[in-house]
PDB file of C-alpha atoms in Angstrom:
ATOM      1  CA  SER B   1    -203.048 -72.555   1.722  1.00  0.00           C
ATOM      2  CA  MET B   2    -200.651 -73.856   4.373  1.00  0.00           C
ATOM      3  CA  SER B   3    -197.195 -75.003   3.334  1.00  0.00           C
ATOM      4  CA  ALA B   4    -195.109 -77.634   5.096  1.00  0.00           C
ATOM      5  CA  LEU B   5    -192.490 -74.991   5.921  1.00  0.00           C
ATOM      6  CA  TRP B   6    -195.099 -72.758   7.503  1.00  0.00           C
ATOM      7  CA  PHE B   7    -196.502 -75.701   9.501  1.00  0.00           C
ATOM      8  CA  ILE B   8    -193.055 -76.637  10.824  1.00  0.00           C
ATOM      9  CA  ALA B   9    -191.986 -73.058  11.582  1.00  0.00           C
ATOM     10  CA  PHE B  10    -195.194 -72.112  13.368  1.00  0.00           C
ATOM     11  CA  SER B  11    -195.251 -75.388  15.322  1.00  0.00           C
ATOM     12  CA  LEU B  12    -191.669 -74.860  16.511  1.00  0.00           C
ATOM     13  CA  ILE B  13    -192.404 -71.311  17.688  1.00  0.00           C
ATOM     14  CA  TRP B  14    -195.763 -72.217  19.246  1.00  0.00           C
ATOM     15  CA  THR B  15    -194.564 -75.323  21.122  1.00  0.00           C
ATOM     16  CA  GLY B  16    -191.518 -73.347  22.271  1.00  0.00           C
ATOM     17  CA  LEU B  17    -193.704 -70.592  23.752  1.00  0.00           C
ATOM     18  CA  LEU B  18    -195.996 -73.131  25.427  1.00  0.00           C
ATOM     19  CA  THR B  19    -193.049 -75.057  26.885  1.00  0.00           C
ATOM     20  CA  GLY B  20    -191.489 -71.898  28.268  1.00  0.00           C
ATOM     21  CA  GLY B  21    -194.756 -70.837  29.866  1.00  0.00           C
ATOM     22  CA  ALA B  22    -195.395 -74.280  31.342  1.00  0.00           C
ATOM     23  CA  GLN B  23    -191.885 -74.400  32.801  1.00  0.00           C
ATOM     24  CA  VAL B  24    -192.435 -71.091  34.580  1.00  0.00           C
ATOM     25  CA  LEU B  25    -195.829 -72.144  35.970  1.00  0.00           C
ATOM     26  CA  SER B  26    -194.705 -75.623  37.075  1.00  0.00           C
ATOM     27  CA  ARG B  27    -191.589 -74.648  38.990  1.00  0.00           C
ATOM     28  CA  GLU B  28    -191.281 -76.460  42.283  1.00  0.00           C
ATOM     29  CA  PRO B  29    -192.517 -76.397  44.979  1.00  0.00           C
ATOM     30  CA  VAL B  30    -195.904 -76.454  43.222  1.00  0.00           C
ATOM     31  CA  PRO B  31    -198.087 -79.538  43.878  1.00  0.00           C
ATOM     32  CA  ALA B  32    -197.402 -82.315  41.390  1.00  0.00           C
ATOM     33  CA  ARG B  33    -201.045 -82.509  40.340  1.00  0.00           C
ATOM     34  CA  PHE B  34    -201.042 -78.793  39.524  1.00  0.00           C
ATOM     35  CA  ALA B  35    -197.835 -79.126  37.475  1.00  0.00           C
ATOM     36  CA  HIS B  36    -199.256 -82.110  35.597  1.00  0.00           C
ATOM     37  CA  THR B  37    -202.388 -80.101  34.777  1.00  0.00           C
ATOM     38  CA  ILE B  38    -200.259 -77.231  33.473  1.00  0.00           C
ATOM     39  CA  TRP B  39    -198.330 -79.519  31.114  1.00  0.00           C
ATOM     40  CA  ARG B  40    -201.557 -81.203  30.022  1.00  0.00           C
ATOM     41  CA  GLY B  41    -202.891 -77.774  29.120  1.00  0.00           C
ATOM     42  CA  ALA B  42    -199.720 -76.974  27.163  1.00  0.00           C
ATOM     43  CA  ALA B  43    -200.001 -80.231  25.215  1.00  0.00           C
ATOM     44  CA  PHE B  44    -203.639 -79.495  24.351  1.00  0.00           C
ATOM     45  CA  LEU B  45    -202.860 -75.925  23.310  1.00  0.00           C
ATOM     46  CA  ALA B  46    -200.159 -77.256  20.970  1.00  0.00           C
ATOM     47  CA  PHE B  47    -202.959 -78.758  18.855  1.00  0.00           C
ATOM     48  CA  LEU B  48    -205.435 -75.883  19.227  1.00  0.00           C
ATOM     49  CA  PRO B  49    -204.286 -73.698  16.279  1.00  0.00           C
ATOM     50  CA  TRP B  50    -204.513 -76.680  13.939  1.00  0.00           C
ATOM     51  CA  ILE B  51    -207.942 -77.649  15.266  1.00  0.00           C
ATOM     52  CA  ILE B  52    -209.125 -74.083  14.623  1.00  0.00           C
ATOM     53  CA  TYR B  53    -207.481 -74.115  11.196  1.00  0.00           C
ATOM     54  CA  GLY B  54    -209.185 -77.408  10.323  1.00  0.00           C
ATOM     55  CA  VAL B  55    -212.603 -76.145  11.436  1.00  0.00           C
ATOM     56  CA  TYR B  56    -212.116 -72.895   9.509  1.00  0.00           C
ATOM     57  CA  ALA B  57    -211.069 -74.810   6.387  1.00  0.00           C
ATOM     58  CA  LEU B  58    -214.290 -76.844   6.546  1.00  0.00           C
ATOM     59  CA  LEU B  59    -216.520 -73.772   6.751  1.00  0.00           C
ATOM     60  CA  PRO B  60    -218.222 -72.753   3.504  1.00  0.00           C
ATOM     61  CA  ASP B  61    -216.598 -69.853   1.686  1.00  0.00           C
ATOM     62  CA  PRO B  62    -218.727 -66.747   2.312  1.00  0.00           C
ATOM     63  CA  MET B  63    -217.754 -65.489  -1.159  1.00  0.00           C
ATOM     64  CA  ALA B  64    -218.929 -68.682  -2.835  1.00  0.00           C
ATOM     65  CA  THR B  65    -222.305 -67.121  -3.712  1.00  0.00           C
ATOM     66  CA  PRO B  66    -222.317 -66.219  -7.410  1.00  0.00           C
ATOM     67  CA  ILE B  67    -222.073 -62.517  -8.159  1.00  0.00           C
ATOM     68  CA  PRO B  68    -225.079 -61.274 -10.101  1.00  0.00           C
ATOM     69  CA  ASP B  69    -224.135 -60.801 -13.734  1.00  0.00           C
ATOM     70  CA  LEU B  70    -224.752 -57.095 -13.873  1.00  0.00           C
ATOM     71  CA  PRO B  71    -223.851 -55.411 -17.109  1.00  0.00           C
ATOM     72  CA  TYR B  72    -221.441 -52.898 -15.602  1.00  0.00           C
ATOM     73  CA  ILE B  73    -219.373 -55.403 -13.533  1.00  0.00           C
ATOM     74  CA  GLY B  74    -219.782 -58.642 -15.428  1.00  0.00           C
ATOM     75  CA  GLY B  75    -216.706 -58.179 -17.581  1.00  0.00           C
ATOM     76  CA  ALA B  76    -214.529 -57.128 -14.638  1.00  0.00           C
ATOM     77  CA  ALA B  77    -215.648 -60.091 -12.515  1.00  0.00           C
ATOM     78  CA  GLU B  78    -214.867 -62.499 -15.356  1.00  0.00           C
ATOM     79  CA  ALA B  79    -211.423 -60.981 -15.813  1.00  0.00           C
ATOM     80  CA  LEU B  80    -210.659 -61.218 -12.100  1.00  0.00           C
ATOM     81  CA  SER B  81    -211.820 -64.826 -12.021  1.00  0.00           C
ATOM     82  CA  THR B  82    -209.661 -65.725 -15.017  1.00  0.00           C
ATOM     83  CA  ASN B  83    -206.594 -64.003 -13.573  1.00  0.00           C
ATOM     84  CA  ALA B  84    -207.065 -65.745 -10.213  1.00  0.00           C
ATOM     85  CA  ALA B  85    -207.351 -69.144 -11.878  1.00  0.00           C
ATOM     86  CA  MET B  86    -204.256 -68.529 -13.964  1.00  0.00           C
ATOM     87  CA  GLN B  87    -202.305 -67.344 -10.901  1.00  0.00           C
ATOM     88  CA  ALA B  88    -203.322 -70.447  -8.904  1.00  0.00           C
ATOM     89  CA  ALA B  89    -202.301 -72.700 -11.795  1.00  0.00           C
ATOM     90  CA  ASN B  90    -198.930 -70.989 -12.098  1.00  0.00           C
ATOM     91  CA  GLU B  91    -198.297 -71.283  -8.345  1.00  0.00           C
ATOM     92  CA  ALA B  92    -199.215 -74.979  -8.395  1.00  0.00           C
ATOM     93  CA  SER B  93    -196.882 -75.697 -11.296  1.00  0.00           C
ATOM     94  CA  ALA B  94    -194.047 -73.749  -9.666  1.00  0.00           C
ATOM     95  CA  THR B  95    -194.089 -75.584  -6.335  1.00  0.00           C
ATOM     96  CA  PRO B  96    -190.529 -75.374  -4.988  1.00  0.00           C
ATOM     97  CA  ILE B  97    -188.699 -78.650  -4.511  1.00  0.00           C
ATOM     98  CA  ILE B  98    -188.021 -77.768  -0.862  1.00  0.00           C
ATOM     99  CA  GLY B  99    -191.753 -77.882  -0.175  1.00  0.00           C
ATOM    100  CA  ILE B 100    -192.025 -81.389  -1.616  1.00  0.00           C
ATOM    101  CA  VAL B 101    -188.990 -82.497   0.400  1.00  0.00           C
ATOM    102  CA  LEU B 102    -190.447 -81.096   3.638  1.00  0.00           C
ATOM    103  CA  ILE B 103    -193.804 -82.775   3.039  1.00  0.00           C
ATOM    104  CA  ALA B 104    -192.008 -86.071   2.406  1.00  0.00           C
ATOM    105  CA  LEU B 105    -189.994 -85.621   5.621  1.00  0.00           C
ATOM    106  CA  LEU B 106    -193.120 -84.868   7.636  1.00  0.00           C
ATOM    107  CA  ILE B 107    -194.885 -87.960   6.304  1.00  0.00           C
ATOM    108  CA  ALA B 108    -191.776 -90.106   6.868  1.00  0.00           C
ATOM    109  CA  GLY B 109    -191.552 -88.849  10.440  1.00  0.00           C
ATOM    110  CA  TRP B 110    -195.209 -89.624  11.143  1.00  0.00           C
ATOM    111  CA  LEU B 111    -194.872 -93.076   9.608  1.00  0.00           C
ATOM    112  CA  GLY B 112    -191.747 -93.605  11.727  1.00  0.00           C
ATOM    113  CA  ARG B 113    -193.617 -92.680  14.896  1.00  0.00           C
ATOM    114  CA  ILE B 114    -196.434 -95.074  13.965  1.00  0.00           C
ATOM    115  CA  GLY B 115    -193.855 -97.807  13.434  1.00  0.00           C
ATOM    116  CA  VAL B 116    -192.134 -97.168  16.773  1.00  0.00           C
ATOM    117  CA  ASN B 117    -195.468 -97.220  18.612  1.00  0.00           C
ATOM    118  CA  ALA B 118    -196.412-100.455  16.852  1.00  0.00           C
ATOM    119  CA  LEU B 119    -193.108-102.058  17.916  1.00  0.00           C
ATOM    120  CA  CYS B 120    -193.743-100.936  21.509  1.00  0.00           C
ATOM    121  CA  GLN B 121    -197.150-102.584  21.380  1.00  0.00           C
ATOM    122  CA  VAL B 122    -195.616-105.818  20.049  1.00  0.00           C
ATOM    123  CA  ARG B 123    -193.052-105.774  22.868  1.00  0.00           C
ATOM    124  CA  LEU B 124    -195.807-105.142  25.437  1.00  0.00           C
ATOM    125  CA  GLN B 125    -197.889-108.029  24.105  1.00  0.00           C
ATOM    126  CA  ASN B 126    -194.839-110.316  24.244  1.00  0.00           C
ATOM    127  CA  ILE B 127    -194.238-109.411  27.901  1.00  0.00           C
ATOM    128  CA  LYS B 128    -197.917-109.985  28.703  1.00  0.00           C
ATOM    129  CA  ALA B 129    -197.772-113.367  26.930  1.00  0.00           C
ATOM    130  CA  MET B 130    -194.999-114.462  29.306  1.00  0.00           C
ATOM    131  CA  ALA B 131    -196.990-113.426  32.392  1.00  0.00           C
ATOM    132  CA  SER B 132    -198.635-115.862  34.759  1.00  0.00           C
ATOM    133  CA  GLU B 133    -201.457-115.277  37.213  1.00  0.00           C
ATOM    134  CA  ASN B 134    -200.285-114.096  40.622  1.00  0.00           C
ATOM    135  CA  THR B 135    -202.435-115.475  43.450  1.00  0.00           C
ATOM    136  CA  ASP B 136    -200.093-114.396  46.249  1.00  0.00           C
ATOM    137  CA  VAL B 137    -200.891-110.688  46.130  1.00  0.00           C
ATOM    138  CA  ARG B 138    -204.177-108.866  45.630  1.00  0.00           C
ATOM    139  CA  ALA B 139    -205.198-105.251  45.076  1.00  0.00           C
ATOM    140  CA  ASP B 140    -208.660-105.488  46.686  1.00  0.00           C
ATOM    141  CA  VAL B 141    -207.901-103.190  49.621  1.00  0.00           C
ATOM    142  CA  TRP B 142    -206.601-100.349  47.462  1.00  0.00           C
ATOM    143  CA  ALA B 143    -209.301-100.746  44.824  1.00  0.00           C
ATOM    144  CA  LYS B 144    -211.930-100.425  47.563  1.00  0.00           C
ATOM    145  CA  LYS B 145    -210.262 -97.406  49.171  1.00  0.00           C
ATOM    146  CA  LEU B 146    -210.104 -95.642  45.807  1.00  0.00           C
ATOM    147  CA  GLY B 147    -213.662 -96.584  44.874  1.00  0.00           C
ATOM    148  CA  LEU B 148    -212.716 -98.516  41.745  1.00  0.00           C
ATOM    149  CA  ARG B 149    -215.615-100.315  40.102  1.00  0.00           C
ATOM    150  CA  GLN B 150    -213.396-103.251  39.200  1.00  0.00           C
ATOM    151  CA  THR B 151    -210.463-104.678  41.141  1.00  0.00           C
ATOM    152  CA  PRO B 152    -207.449-105.052  38.848  1.00  0.00           C
ATOM    153  CA  ALA B 153    -205.996-108.533  38.439  1.00  0.00           C
ATOM    154  CA  THR B 154    -202.376-109.251  39.340  1.00  0.00           C
ATOM    155  CA  ALA B 155    -199.868-111.156  37.243  1.00  0.00           C
ATOM    156  CA  SER B 156    -196.172-112.043  37.442  1.00  0.00           C
ATOM    157  CA  ILE B 157    -193.538-111.406  34.800  1.00  0.00           C
ATOM    158  CA  PRO B 158    -190.032-112.923  34.850  1.00  0.00           C
ATOM    159  CA  GLN B 159    -188.289-109.570  35.291  1.00  0.00           C
ATOM    160  CA  GLY B 160    -188.547-105.850  34.629  1.00  0.00           C
ATOM    161  CA  SER B 161    -190.448-102.993  36.242  1.00  0.00           C
ATOM    162  CA  PRO B 162    -194.055-103.154  37.457  1.00  0.00           C
ATOM    163  CA  PHE B 163    -196.631-101.761  35.042  1.00  0.00           C
ATOM    164  CA  LEU B 164    -200.353-101.483  34.457  1.00  0.00           C
ATOM    165  CA  ALA B 165    -202.102-102.572  31.252  1.00  0.00           C
ATOM    166  CA  GLY B 166    -205.432-103.726  29.917  1.00  0.00           C
ATOM    167  CA  ILE B 167    -208.585-102.160  28.501  1.00  0.00           C
ATOM    168  CA  ARG B 168    -211.522-104.349  29.526  1.00  0.00           C
ATOM    169  CA  GLN B 169    -209.651-105.954  32.447  1.00  0.00           C
ATOM    170  CA  ARG B 170    -206.978-103.890  34.160  1.00  0.00           C
ATOM    171  CA  THR B 171    -203.987-105.988  35.216  1.00  0.00           C
ATOM    172  CA  ILE B 172    -201.011-105.046  37.388  1.00  0.00           C
ATOM    173  CA  TYR B 173    -197.854-106.852  36.279  1.00  0.00           C
ATOM    174  CA  LEU B 174    -195.216-107.449  38.954  1.00  0.00           C
ATOM    175  CA  PRO B 175    -191.749-108.982  38.626  1.00  0.00           C
ATOM    176  CA  GLU B 176    -191.538-112.473  40.124  1.00  0.00           C
ATOM    177  CA  ALA B 177    -189.171-111.166  42.800  1.00  0.00           C
ATOM    178  CA  ILE B 178    -192.131-109.342  44.387  1.00  0.00           C
ATOM    179  CA  SER B 179    -194.246-112.149  45.806  1.00  0.00           C
ATOM    180  CA  ASP B 180    -195.101-110.920  49.313  1.00  0.00           C
ATOM    181  CA  GLN B 181    -198.236-108.859  49.921  1.00  0.00           C
ATOM    182  CA  ARG B 182    -196.420-106.375  52.163  1.00  0.00           C
ATOM    183  CA  ASP B 183    -193.743-105.794  49.542  1.00  0.00           C
ATOM    184  CA  ALA B 184    -196.347-105.400  46.821  1.00  0.00           C
ATOM    185  CA  ASP B 185    -198.781-103.114  48.649  1.00  0.00           C
ATOM    186  CA  ILE B 186    -197.133 -99.798  47.767  1.00  0.00           C
ATOM    187  CA  ILE B 187    -196.866-100.808  44.107  1.00  0.00           C
ATOM    188  CA  LEU B 188    -200.465-102.021  44.044  1.00  0.00           C
ATOM    189  CA  ALA B 189    -201.661 -98.790  45.676  1.00  0.00           C
ATOM    190  CA  HIS B 190    -199.659 -96.772  43.148  1.00  0.00           C
ATOM    191  CA  GLU B 191    -201.059 -98.618  40.137  1.00  0.00           C
ATOM    192  CA  CYS B 192    -204.607 -98.468  41.503  1.00  0.00           C
ATOM    193  CA  THR B 193    -204.159 -94.716  41.883  1.00  0.00           C
ATOM    194  CA  HIS B 194    -203.212 -94.554  38.196  1.00  0.00           C
ATOM    195  CA  ILE B 195    -206.520 -96.289  37.411  1.00  0.00           C
ATOM    196  CA  ALA B 196    -208.489 -93.918  39.650  1.00  0.00           C
ATOM    197  CA  ARG B 197    -206.844 -90.927  37.967  1.00  0.00           C
ATOM    198  CA  GLY B 198    -207.627 -92.272  34.490  1.00  0.00           C
ATOM    199  CA  ASP B 199    -203.956 -92.236  33.503  1.00  0.00           C
ATOM    200  CA  LEU B 200    -204.217 -95.458  31.511  1.00  0.00           C
ATOM    201  CA  ILE B 201    -206.619 -93.691  29.139  1.00  0.00           C
ATOM    202  CA  THR B 202    -205.135 -90.182  29.084  1.00  0.00           C
ATOM    203  CA  ARG B 203    -201.447 -91.157  28.859  1.00  0.00           C
ATOM    204  CA  PRO B 204    -201.504 -92.139  25.147  1.00  0.00           C
ATOM    205  CA  PHE B 205    -203.184 -88.827  24.258  1.00  0.00           C
ATOM    206  CA  GLU B 206    -200.680 -86.837  26.329  1.00  0.00           C
ATOM    207  CA  ARG B 207    -197.768 -88.532  24.595  1.00  0.00           C
ATOM    208  CA  LEU B 208    -199.324 -87.893  21.161  1.00  0.00           C
ATOM    209  CA  VAL B 209    -197.895 -84.366  21.142  1.00  0.00           C
ATOM    210  CA  ALA B 210    -194.405 -85.717  20.376  1.00  0.00           C
ATOM    211  CA  ASP B 211    -195.739 -88.076  17.710  1.00  0.00           C
ATOM    212  CA  VAL B 212    -197.466 -85.308  15.765  1.00  0.00           C
ATOM    213  CA  PHE B 213    -194.810 -82.617  16.304  1.00  0.00           C
ATOM    214  CA  TRP B 214    -191.897 -85.068  16.180  1.00  0.00           C
ATOM    215  CA  PHE B 215    -189.615 -82.418  14.660  1.00  0.00           C
ATOM    216  CA  SER B 216    -189.989 -80.089  17.663  1.00  0.00           C
ATOM    217  CA  PRO B 217    -187.629 -80.549  20.639  1.00  0.00           C
ATOM    218  CA  PHE B 218    -190.178 -78.604  22.691  1.00  0.00           C
ATOM    219  CA  ALA B 219    -192.860 -81.238  21.990  1.00  0.00           C
ATOM    220  CA  TRP B 220    -190.472 -83.919  23.270  1.00  0.00           C
ATOM    221  CA  MET B 221    -189.853 -81.798  26.353  1.00  0.00           C
ATOM    222  CA  MET B 222    -193.626 -81.630  26.920  1.00  0.00           C
ATOM    223  CA  ARG B 223    -193.834 -85.405  26.669  1.00  0.00           C
ATOM    224  CA  ARG B 224    -190.952 -85.886  29.107  1.00  0.00           C
ATOM    225  CA  GLU B 225    -192.424 -83.416  31.611  1.00  0.00           C
ATOM    226  CA  LEU B 226    -195.867 -85.012  31.311  1.00  0.00           C
ATOM    227  CA  ASP B 227    -194.390 -88.435  32.070  1.00  0.00           C
ATOM    228  CA  TYR B 228    -192.457 -87.044  35.041  1.00  0.00           C
ATOM    229  CA  TRP B 229    -195.331 -85.091  36.582  1.00  0.00           C
ATOM    230  CA  ARG B 230    -197.857 -87.893  35.962  1.00  0.00           C
ATOM    231  CA  GLU B 231    -195.732 -90.220  38.088  1.00  0.00           C
ATOM    232  CA  ALA B 232    -195.046 -87.493  40.658  1.00  0.00           C
ATOM    233  CA  ALA B 233    -198.758 -86.727  40.962  1.00  0.00           C
ATOM    234  CA  CYS B 234    -199.532 -90.420  41.358  1.00  0.00           C
ATOM    235  CA  ASP B 235    -196.807 -90.765  44.011  1.00  0.00           C
ATOM    236  CA  GLU B 236    -198.248 -87.732  45.805  1.00  0.00           C
ATOM    237  CA  GLN B 237    -201.744 -89.223  45.884  1.00  0.00           C
ATOM    238  CA  THR B 238    -200.474 -92.693  46.798  1.00  0.00           C
ATOM    239  CA  ALA B 239    -198.534 -91.246  49.735  1.00  0.00           C
ATOM    240  CA  ALA B 240    -201.714 -89.549  50.951  1.00  0.00           C
ATOM    241  CA  LEU B 241    -203.609 -92.829  50.544  1.00  0.00           C
ATOM    242  CA  THR B 242    -201.111 -95.089  52.312  1.00  0.00           C
ATOM    243  CA  GLY B 243    -199.433 -92.629  54.674  1.00  0.00           C
ATOM    244  CA  ASP B 244    -196.093 -93.802  53.293  1.00  0.00           C
ATOM    245  CA  ASN B 245    -193.938 -91.041  51.824  1.00  0.00           C
ATOM    246  CA  PHE B 246    -191.793 -92.789  49.234  1.00  0.00           C
TER     247      PHE B 246
END
């Protein structure tokens, strides 16, 4: 069986190796999209051993078939079975306190990450609640150029940075200071490119690596690099779309 200490130790080593490899492969001047793909791969591979472990744990035990009760091995098989059961019981009753503490820490960390994400969602919903429809700027041109099936709506927020949100209806939120179409075009093109790339859907999954492996500084590095290269890749594609290198 897997202990909490083993889970933490292996995860630290594994995410460290993946981060080191991704850093080597994503050194500039590689294209931003390539670097983003490399870090996406590293984040996925961070979960792979545990996915394999989970699948393996669900497979039926090949030794589960009862051993025929042959006269010459019956007594030995019974003795082995009894000894194994007694050993398992002894190990269970002698669980070291450090294991219990580590399990409690892991669970507390995961609950903490859930709480932080919930607070971020509350803050996002509060910002969206303060938004008002923006009829001065539109994203139609960029949505058409990128072949989006639905043109995102535009809304104004009192202050802050532009952002994209929404599941059924994508909405681009702009600070009230940006009210002219020419000023907004680059931002609208950028956010529409995020939609075309599918970043609104994939971003939460990419950032999940730091939520699950919250105890690993390498997982947080993956998350930071993913955020950086996602924006760099979007900037790269937006520049190609608009002809404006920003």
